[in-house]
Amino acid sequence: GQQVMQIPQYQHVQEGEDFTTYCNSSTTLSNIQWYKQRPGGHPVFLIQLVKSGEVKKQKRLTFQFGEAKKNSSLHITATQTTDVGTYFCAATNNNDMRFGAGTRLTVKP
Amino acid sequence: KAGVTQTPRYLIKTRGQQVTLSCSPISGHRSVSWYQQTPGQGLQFLFEYFSETQRNKGNFPGRFSGRQFSNSRSEMNVSTLELGDSALYLCASSLATATYEQYFGPGTRLTVT
């Protein structure tokens, strides 16, 4: 079955530094979604990528979908303390959706 | 539009008991999925319901079951609780399938003692 690997598991940065989390699948994906979960909260949908090579931006966040549709990344430029939380990817292949284990981001002010 | 609601928010049960959790999706959403979240295992998919039918199921024992009603509200039941069932149970609704963007509820924190 489909396997979804998300790295790194943890990332600690100084405020103002950049951050990137990667999601890799063993199979070609139909789409990939990204979610953010603040400490003590629930996952909140950020974005969905569908097309090969797609790049989408939301303010300081940049999302990419690989050309082979097997991997994706989320990049945050100049992190802020409000970016703290766990970022999950959710990868879909033939109606089978799996969440990555998440990358927990902490930001030191 | 009201968000996804889950009841109860917190629950303490003892081993061997059974528990029922409830989820009300966003109005108009027909798909409801359930997830178990623990610190060590992340988000684990339990099952998805669409139009009162279970559409997908994760790798959980038969003690975990669910159902969906005609108004799209969903319940999940865990029988013969074990200590390892202590977790945050999240419900998510989406318009058509779980592969669309999902809206999560606040979760039910279950503690089994």
PDB file of C-alpha atoms in Angstrom, chain A residues 1-100:
ATOM      1  CA  GLY A   1       0.000   0.000   0.000  1.00  0.00           C
ATOM      2  CA  GLN A   2       0.870   3.638  -0.144  1.00  0.00           C
ATOM      3  CA  GLN A   3       3.533   4.909   2.231  1.00  0.00           C
ATOM      4  CA  VAL A   4       3.970   8.566   3.110  1.00  0.00           C
ATOM      5  CA  MET A   5       7.179   9.796   4.675  1.00  0.00           C
ATOM      6  CA  GLN A   6       7.464  13.272   6.103  1.00  0.00           C
ATOM      7  CA  ILE A   7      10.743  14.791   7.176  1.00  0.00           C
ATOM      8  CA  PRO A   8      12.088  16.142   9.373  1.00  0.00           C
ATOM      9  CA  GLN A   9      10.145  14.977  12.388  1.00  0.00           C
ATOM     10  CA  TYR A  10      11.144  18.052  14.375  1.00  0.00           C
ATOM     11  CA  GLN A  11      12.589  21.410  13.450  1.00  0.00           C
ATOM     12  CA  HIS A  12      13.654  24.143  15.824  1.00  0.00           C
ATOM     13  CA  VAL A  13      14.487  27.507  14.291  1.00  0.00           C
ATOM     14  CA  GLN A  14      15.317  31.007  15.382  1.00  0.00           C
ATOM     15  CA  GLU A  15      12.654  33.533  14.505  1.00  0.00           C
ATOM     16  CA  GLY A  16      13.402  34.944  11.073  1.00  0.00           C
ATOM     17  CA  GLU A  17      14.998  31.744   9.767  1.00  0.00           C
ATOM     18  CA  ASP A  18      13.424  29.732   6.979  1.00  0.00           C
ATOM     19  CA  PHE A  19      11.787  26.334   7.418  1.00  0.00           C
ATOM     20  CA  THR A  20      11.034  23.502   5.022  1.00  0.00           C
ATOM     21  CA  THR A  21       9.193  20.216   5.481  1.00  0.00           C
ATOM     22  CA  TYR A  22       9.139  17.469   2.887  1.00  0.00           C
ATOM     23  CA  CYS A  23       6.580  14.816   2.090  1.00  0.00           C
ATOM     24  CA  ASN A  24       7.479  11.787  -0.006  1.00  0.00           C
ATOM     25  CA  SER A  25       5.220   9.053  -1.297  1.00  0.00           C
ATOM     26  CA  SER A  26       6.024   5.609  -2.627  1.00  0.00           C
ATOM     27  CA  THR A  27       3.320   6.005  -5.283  1.00  0.00           C
ATOM     28  CA  THR A  28       2.183   8.639  -7.754  1.00  0.00           C
ATOM     29  CA  LEU A  29      -0.358  10.892  -6.125  1.00  0.00           C
ATOM     30  CA  SER A  30      -3.680  12.303  -7.269  1.00  0.00           C
ATOM     31  CA  ASN A  31      -3.259  15.269  -4.988  1.00  0.00           C
ATOM     32  CA  ILE A  32      -1.611  16.365  -1.802  1.00  0.00           C
ATOM     33  CA  GLN A  33      -2.964  18.513   0.978  1.00  0.00           C
ATOM     34  CA  TRP A  34      -1.191  20.372   3.748  1.00  0.00           C
ATOM     35  CA  TYR A  35      -2.554  20.995   7.217  1.00  0.00           C
ATOM     36  CA  LYS A  36      -1.311  22.913  10.237  1.00  0.00           C
ATOM     37  CA  GLN A  37      -2.072  21.960  13.805  1.00  0.00           C
ATOM     38  CA  ARG A  38      -1.300  24.460  16.533  1.00  0.00           C
ATOM     39  CA  PRO A  39      -0.402  23.099  19.976  1.00  0.00           C
ATOM     40  CA  GLY A  40      -3.617  22.021  21.665  1.00  0.00           C
ATOM     41  CA  GLY A  41      -5.622  22.584  18.501  1.00  0.00           C
ATOM     42  CA  HIS A  42      -6.896  20.565  15.594  1.00  0.00           C
ATOM     43  CA  PRO A  43      -5.543  20.298  12.046  1.00  0.00           C
ATOM     44  CA  VAL A  44      -6.511  23.176   9.796  1.00  0.00           C
ATOM     45  CA  PHE A  45      -6.484  22.879   6.027  1.00  0.00           C
ATOM     46  CA  LEU A  46      -3.870  25.048   4.320  1.00  0.00           C
ATOM     47  CA  ILE A  47      -3.828  24.082   0.664  1.00  0.00           C
ATOM     48  CA  GLN A  48      -4.310  21.359  -1.930  1.00  0.00           C
ATOM     49  CA  LEU A  49      -1.964  20.707  -4.854  1.00  0.00           C
ATOM     50  CA  VAL A  50      -3.150  18.743  -7.862  1.00  0.00           C
ATOM     51  CA  LYS A  51      -0.960  19.431 -10.878  1.00  0.00           C
ATOM     52  CA  SER A  52       2.538  18.156 -11.594  1.00  0.00           C
ATOM     53  CA  GLY A  53       5.112  20.834 -10.743  1.00  0.00           C
ATOM     54  CA  GLU A  54       2.479  23.064  -9.171  1.00  0.00           C
ATOM     55  CA  VAL A  55       3.674  25.896  -6.938  1.00  0.00           C
ATOM     56  CA  LYS A  56       1.319  27.872  -4.740  1.00  0.00           C
ATOM     57  CA  LYS A  57       2.044  30.696  -2.343  1.00  0.00           C
ATOM     58  CA  GLN A  58       0.239  31.970   0.703  1.00  0.00           C
ATOM     59  CA  LYS A  59       2.083  35.005   2.053  1.00  0.00           C
ATOM     60  CA  ARG A  60       5.291  33.551   3.517  1.00  0.00           C
ATOM     61  CA  LEU A  61       4.325  29.950   2.754  1.00  0.00           C
ATOM     62  CA  THR A  62       5.304  28.282  -0.531  1.00  0.00           C
ATOM     63  CA  PHE A  63       3.950  24.869  -1.474  1.00  0.00           C
ATOM     64  CA  GLN A  64       5.372  22.720  -4.249  1.00  0.00           C
ATOM     65  CA  PHE A  65       4.242  19.501  -5.886  1.00  0.00           C
ATOM     66  CA  GLY A  66       6.957  17.487  -7.567  1.00  0.00           C
ATOM     67  CA  GLU A  67       7.069  16.899 -11.297  1.00  0.00           C
ATOM     68  CA  ALA A  68       6.541  13.160 -10.766  1.00  0.00           C
ATOM     69  CA  LYS A  69       3.714  13.842  -8.289  1.00  0.00           C
ATOM     70  CA  LYS A  70       5.428  11.741  -5.662  1.00  0.00           C
ATOM     71  CA  ASN A  71       6.707  14.452  -3.380  1.00  0.00           C
ATOM     72  CA  SER A  72       5.844  17.841  -2.043  1.00  0.00           C
ATOM     73  CA  SER A  73       7.330  20.524   0.140  1.00  0.00           C
ATOM     74  CA  LEU A  74       6.174  23.363   2.322  1.00  0.00           C
ATOM     75  CA  HIS A  75       8.577  26.241   2.785  1.00  0.00           C
ATOM     76  CA  ILE A  76       8.122  29.086   5.235  1.00  0.00           C
ATOM     77  CA  THR A  77      10.199  32.204   4.728  1.00  0.00           C
ATOM     78  CA  ALA A  78      11.294  34.225   7.743  1.00  0.00           C
ATOM     79  CA  THR A  79       9.458  32.226  10.394  1.00  0.00           C
ATOM     80  CA  GLN A  80       7.470  33.954  13.086  1.00  0.00           C
ATOM     81  CA  THR A  81       6.365  32.678  16.480  1.00  0.00           C
ATOM     82  CA  THR A  82       2.854  32.321  15.067  1.00  0.00           C
ATOM     83  CA  ASP A  83       4.166  29.604  12.738  1.00  0.00           C
ATOM     84  CA  VAL A  84       4.648  27.236  15.670  1.00  0.00           C
ATOM     85  CA  GLY A  85       2.801  23.960  15.274  1.00  0.00           C
ATOM     86  CA  THR A  86       2.855  20.652  13.473  1.00  0.00           C
ATOM     87  CA  TYR A  87       2.589  20.593   9.711  1.00  0.00           C
ATOM     88  CA  PHE A  88       1.034  17.518   8.126  1.00  0.00           C
ATOM     89  CA  CYS A  89       0.841  16.453   4.543  1.00  0.00           C
ATOM     90  CA  ALA A  90      -2.063  14.283   3.400  1.00  0.00           C
ATOM     91  CA  ALA A  91      -1.335  12.333   0.239  1.00  0.00           C
ATOM     92  CA  THR A  92      -4.037  10.819  -1.953  1.00  0.00           C
ATOM     93  CA  ASN A  93      -3.608   7.932  -4.365  1.00  0.00           C
ATOM     94  CA  ASN A  94      -6.703   6.343  -5.936  1.00  0.00           C
ATOM     95  CA  ASN A  95      -9.023   7.582  -3.199  1.00  0.00           C
ATOM     96  CA  ASP A  96      -6.656   6.270  -0.539  1.00  0.00           C
ATOM     97  CA  MET A  97      -5.512   9.191   1.588  1.00  0.00           C
ATOM     98  CA  ARG A  98      -2.731   8.939   4.133  1.00  0.00           C
ATOM     99  CA  PHE A  99      -1.373  11.522   6.502  1.00  0.00           C
ATOM    100  CA  GLY A 100       2.340  11.959   7.023  1.00  0.00           C
TER     101      GLY A 100
END
